[in-house]
Amino acid sequence: MKKALLLCVAISLFFCACSHIYKKTALIAWPEDFDYVEAFCEIDLRFEDQQYSGEMSLKVEYPGSIFIEVYGPFGNTVLSVARSGGRFVMHTENKELTNEDDFFRFFHIRIDDIIEDLTFKGTLTGPGNVLRKERENYTVTYYTGDDENRICWSGQKGDFCVKFLEANFSKGESIGKGDRRGE
């Protein structure tokens, strides 16, 4: 009985470790101007009393479409956000929300602003590969160097960063084609 329990624990730890294996960040060629991005990312959230790190996928089309899925350690979806054609839905593990104001209450960021932030719209300042955008309640910092590929939102309630592992800026192509270099 003890051997079976020990084996189950060992297998569980192995699968958990495999789900967090280091993923090499692709060299991403960020276009100067783009309205579409599809990406596989890592998210690191430290917000008020909440903390989460994991994987996510996103698809954004400026000006009004976004789809985000955040995955748990075993690949299950723990949060999804979808907005397209005037319809909004956010699923958490135990709720479905259809009002964009709920997203704002949770993250303190409006959906339109996050779409603009993810497509680099608006006034960006800074030298070279580190750009910034000042919003009323938070700051967005873009790290677009060869090994960075990260966007961070920082505000009074906390911050979260999205590290792009793979990205595609051409609608109709799957991730892994076109906009990656050096692999």
Tab-separated table of C-alpha atoms in Angstrom:
chain	number	residue	atom	x	y	z
A	1	MET	CA	0.000	0.000	0.000
A	2	LYS	CA	2.806	2.427	0.923
A	3	LYS	CA	4.688	1.592	-2.281
A	4	ALA	CA	1.598	2.322	-4.374
A	5	LEU	CA	1.059	5.647	-2.605
A	6	LEU	CA	4.730	6.569	-3.023
A	7	LEU	CA	4.563	5.640	-6.718
A	8	CYS	CA	1.438	7.798	-7.226
A	9	VAL	CA	3.114	10.770	-5.527
A	10	ALA	CA	6.284	10.304	-7.587
A	11	ILE	CA	4.333	10.119	-10.858
A	12	SER	CA	2.302	13.216	-9.921
A	13	LEU	CA	5.474	15.174	-9.138
A	14	PHE	CA	7.041	14.032	-12.407
A	15	PHE	CA	4.064	15.230	-14.481
A	16	CYS	CA	3.954	18.504	-12.570
A	17	ALA	CA	7.665	19.036	-13.234
A	18	CYS	CA	7.218	18.209	-16.916
A	19	SER	CA	4.513	20.837	-17.238
A	20	HIS	CA	6.992	23.485	-16.095
A	21	ILE	CA	9.961	22.543	-18.273
A	22	TYR	CA	11.860	25.605	-19.484
A	23	LYS	CA	10.676	26.814	-22.865
A	24	LYS	CA	13.126	28.704	-25.027
A	25	THR	CA	11.819	32.090	-26.098
A	26	ALA	CA	11.750	32.476	-29.856
A	27	LEU	CA	13.483	35.437	-31.406
A	28	ILE	CA	10.501	37.548	-32.340
A	29	ALA	CA	10.677	40.232	-35.029
A	30	TRP	CA	8.204	42.826	-33.746
A	31	PRO	CA	6.698	44.748	-36.681
A	32	GLU	CA	6.622	48.539	-36.459
A	33	ASP	CA	2.870	48.571	-36.992
A	34	PHE	CA	0.487	45.637	-36.600
A	35	ASP	CA	-3.188	45.037	-35.908
A	36	TYR	CA	-3.081	41.278	-35.308
A	37	VAL	CA	-1.087	39.029	-32.993
A	38	GLU	CA	-1.503	35.386	-32.074
A	39	ALA	CA	0.880	34.123	-29.403
A	40	PHE	CA	1.788	31.475	-26.885
A	41	CYS	CA	3.024	33.080	-23.674
A	42	GLU	CA	3.851	32.758	-20.006
A	43	ILE	CA	1.971	34.981	-17.564
A	44	ASP	CA	3.174	36.120	-14.173
A	45	LEU	CA	0.481	37.837	-12.106
A	46	ARG	CA	0.975	39.498	-8.721
A	47	PHE	CA	-2.167	41.387	-7.985
A	48	GLU	CA	-3.461	42.393	-4.538
A	49	ASP	CA	-3.714	39.092	-2.654
A	50	GLN	CA	-3.478	36.933	-5.786
A	51	GLN	CA	-0.415	35.392	-7.338
A	52	TYR	CA	-0.251	33.163	-10.396
A	53	SER	CA	2.321	32.001	-12.925
A	54	GLY	CA	1.480	29.822	-15.876
A	55	GLU	CA	1.026	29.523	-19.608
A	56	MET	CA	-1.457	31.320	-21.806
A	57	SER	CA	-2.427	31.768	-25.405
A	58	LEU	CA	-3.820	34.915	-26.908
A	59	LYS	CA	-5.222	36.189	-30.140
A	60	VAL	CA	-5.812	39.924	-30.602
A	61	GLU	CA	-7.151	41.830	-33.575
A	62	TYR	CA	-7.222	45.602	-33.250
A	63	PRO	CA	-9.538	47.406	-32.610
A	64	GLY	CA	-12.071	45.164	-30.927
A	65	SER	CA	-11.307	41.440	-30.767
A	66	ILE	CA	-9.414	39.512	-28.101
A	67	PHE	CA	-9.221	35.915	-26.955
A	68	ILE	CA	-7.109	34.859	-23.969
A	69	GLU	CA	-6.803	31.448	-22.332
A	70	VAL	CA	-4.752	30.948	-19.166
A	71	TYR	CA	-3.798	27.365	-18.381
A	72	GLY	CA	-3.287	25.563	-15.090
A	73	PRO	CA	-0.303	23.295	-14.381
A	74	PHE	CA	-1.978	20.295	-16.036
A	75	GLY	CA	-3.189	22.136	-19.146
A	76	ASN	CA	-6.684	22.884	-17.892
A	77	THR	CA	-8.119	26.333	-18.666
A	78	VAL	CA	-8.341	28.411	-15.472
A	79	LEU	CA	-9.397	31.683	-17.140
A	80	SER	CA	-10.642	32.594	-20.581
A	81	VAL	CA	-11.591	35.998	-21.926
A	82	ALA	CA	-13.259	36.478	-25.302
A	83	ARG	CA	-14.548	39.613	-26.948
A	84	SER	CA	-15.649	39.817	-30.542
A	85	GLY	CA	-18.463	41.495	-32.414
A	86	GLY	CA	-19.693	43.366	-29.346
A	87	ARG	CA	-20.005	40.173	-27.285
A	88	PHE	CA	-17.908	39.608	-24.146
A	89	VAL	CA	-17.505	36.434	-22.082
A	90	MET	CA	-15.067	35.719	-19.256
A	91	HIS	CA	-14.920	32.227	-17.750
A	92	THR	CA	-13.177	31.448	-14.504
A	93	GLU	CA	-13.135	27.993	-12.946
A	94	ASN	CA	-16.544	28.569	-11.382
A	95	LYS	CA	-18.127	31.620	-13.064
A	96	GLU	CA	-19.220	32.978	-16.415
A	97	LEU	CA	-19.244	36.767	-16.671
A	98	THR	CA	-20.693	38.651	-19.632
A	99	ASN	CA	-20.117	42.249	-18.547
A	100	GLU	CA	-16.800	43.906	-19.467
A	101	ASP	CA	-16.983	45.933	-16.263
A	102	ASP	CA	-16.317	42.685	-14.348
A	103	PHE	CA	-12.996	42.336	-16.204
A	104	PHE	CA	-12.162	45.929	-15.248
A	105	ARG	CA	-13.089	45.325	-11.585
A	106	PHE	CA	-10.807	42.298	-11.485
A	107	PHE	CA	-7.777	43.580	-13.439
A	108	HIS	CA	-8.277	47.398	-13.304
A	109	ILE	CA	-7.715	47.529	-17.067
A	110	ARG	CA	-10.330	48.072	-19.763
A	111	ILE	CA	-10.593	45.544	-22.599
A	112	ASP	CA	-10.101	48.257	-25.258
A	113	ASP	CA	-6.932	49.418	-23.463
A	114	ILE	CA	-5.447	45.936	-23.238
A	115	ILE	CA	-6.125	45.397	-26.959
A	116	GLU	CA	-4.316	48.685	-27.705
A	117	ASP	CA	-1.491	47.755	-25.343
A	118	LEU	CA	-0.986	44.320	-26.943
A	119	THR	CA	-0.878	45.834	-30.455
A	120	PHE	CA	1.489	48.673	-29.427
A	121	LYS	CA	-1.066	51.398	-30.250
A	122	GLY	CA	-0.836	54.846	-28.679
A	123	THR	CA	2.135	56.917	-27.631
A	124	LEU	CA	5.163	54.829	-26.677
A	125	THR	CA	8.261	56.476	-25.263
A	126	GLY	CA	11.723	55.252	-24.421
A	127	PRO	CA	14.956	54.242	-26.017
A	128	GLY	CA	15.478	51.178	-28.195
A	129	ASN	CA	14.077	47.896	-26.964
A	130	VAL	CA	12.414	49.190	-23.761
A	131	LEU	CA	9.352	51.314	-24.443
A	132	ARG	CA	6.746	52.680	-22.017
A	133	LYS	CA	3.176	53.855	-22.140
A	134	GLU	CA	1.618	55.812	-19.304
A	135	ARG	CA	-2.062	55.166	-18.638
A	136	GLU	CA	-4.208	56.835	-15.975
A	137	ASN	CA	-3.978	53.968	-13.453
A	138	TYR	CA	-0.988	51.960	-14.651
A	139	THR	CA	2.156	51.887	-16.764
A	140	VAL	CA	2.867	49.475	-19.596
A	141	THR	CA	6.501	48.563	-20.237
A	142	TYR	CA	7.511	46.801	-23.446
A	143	TYR	CA	10.706	44.749	-23.420
A	144	THR	CA	11.245	43.776	-27.048
A	145	GLY	CA	14.920	42.835	-27.076
A	146	ASP	CA	16.115	39.588	-28.630
A	147	ASP	CA	15.729	37.573	-25.422
A	148	GLU	CA	13.041	39.598	-23.629
A	149	ASN	CA	9.748	39.651	-25.578
A	150	ARG	CA	7.790	40.739	-22.517
A	151	ILE	CA	5.008	43.263	-21.809
A	152	CYS	CA	4.324	44.290	-18.198
A	153	TRP	CA	1.425	46.218	-16.710
A	154	SER	CA	2.223	47.885	-13.355
A	155	GLY	CA	-0.258	49.718	-11.165
A	156	GLN	CA	-1.090	50.449	-7.541
A	157	LYS	CA	-2.876	47.104	-7.028
A	158	GLY	CA	-0.033	45.019	-8.469
A	159	ASP	CA	1.387	43.981	-11.778
A	160	PHE	CA	1.399	41.270	-14.368
A	161	CYS	CA	3.750	40.398	-17.178
A	162	VAL	CA	3.251	38.420	-20.362
A	163	LYS	CA	6.364	36.827	-21.835
A	164	PHE	CA	5.925	35.905	-25.497
A	165	LEU	CA	7.386	32.484	-26.292
A	166	GLU	CA	6.052	32.386	-29.867
A	167	ALA	CA	4.192	35.029	-31.853
A	168	ASN	CA	2.640	35.426	-35.262
A	169	PHE	CA	1.558	38.763	-36.713
A	170	SER	CA	-0.017	37.455	-39.936
A	171	LYS	CA	-3.635	36.402	-39.824
A	172	GLY	CA	-4.161	32.949	-41.273
A	173	GLU	CA	-0.708	31.590	-40.412
A	174	SER	CA	-0.270	29.379	-37.379
A	175	ILE	CA	2.203	30.124	-34.617
A	176	GLY	CA	5.664	29.006	-35.570
A	177	LYS	CA	5.580	30.311	-39.132
A	178	GLY	CA	6.701	33.580	-40.596
A	179	ASP	CA	7.675	35.964	-37.853
A	180	ARG	CA	10.257	33.919	-35.940
A	181	ARG	CA	13.981	34.146	-36.549
A	182	GLY	CA	16.972	32.099	-35.543
A	183	GLU	CA	15.458	28.659	-35.038
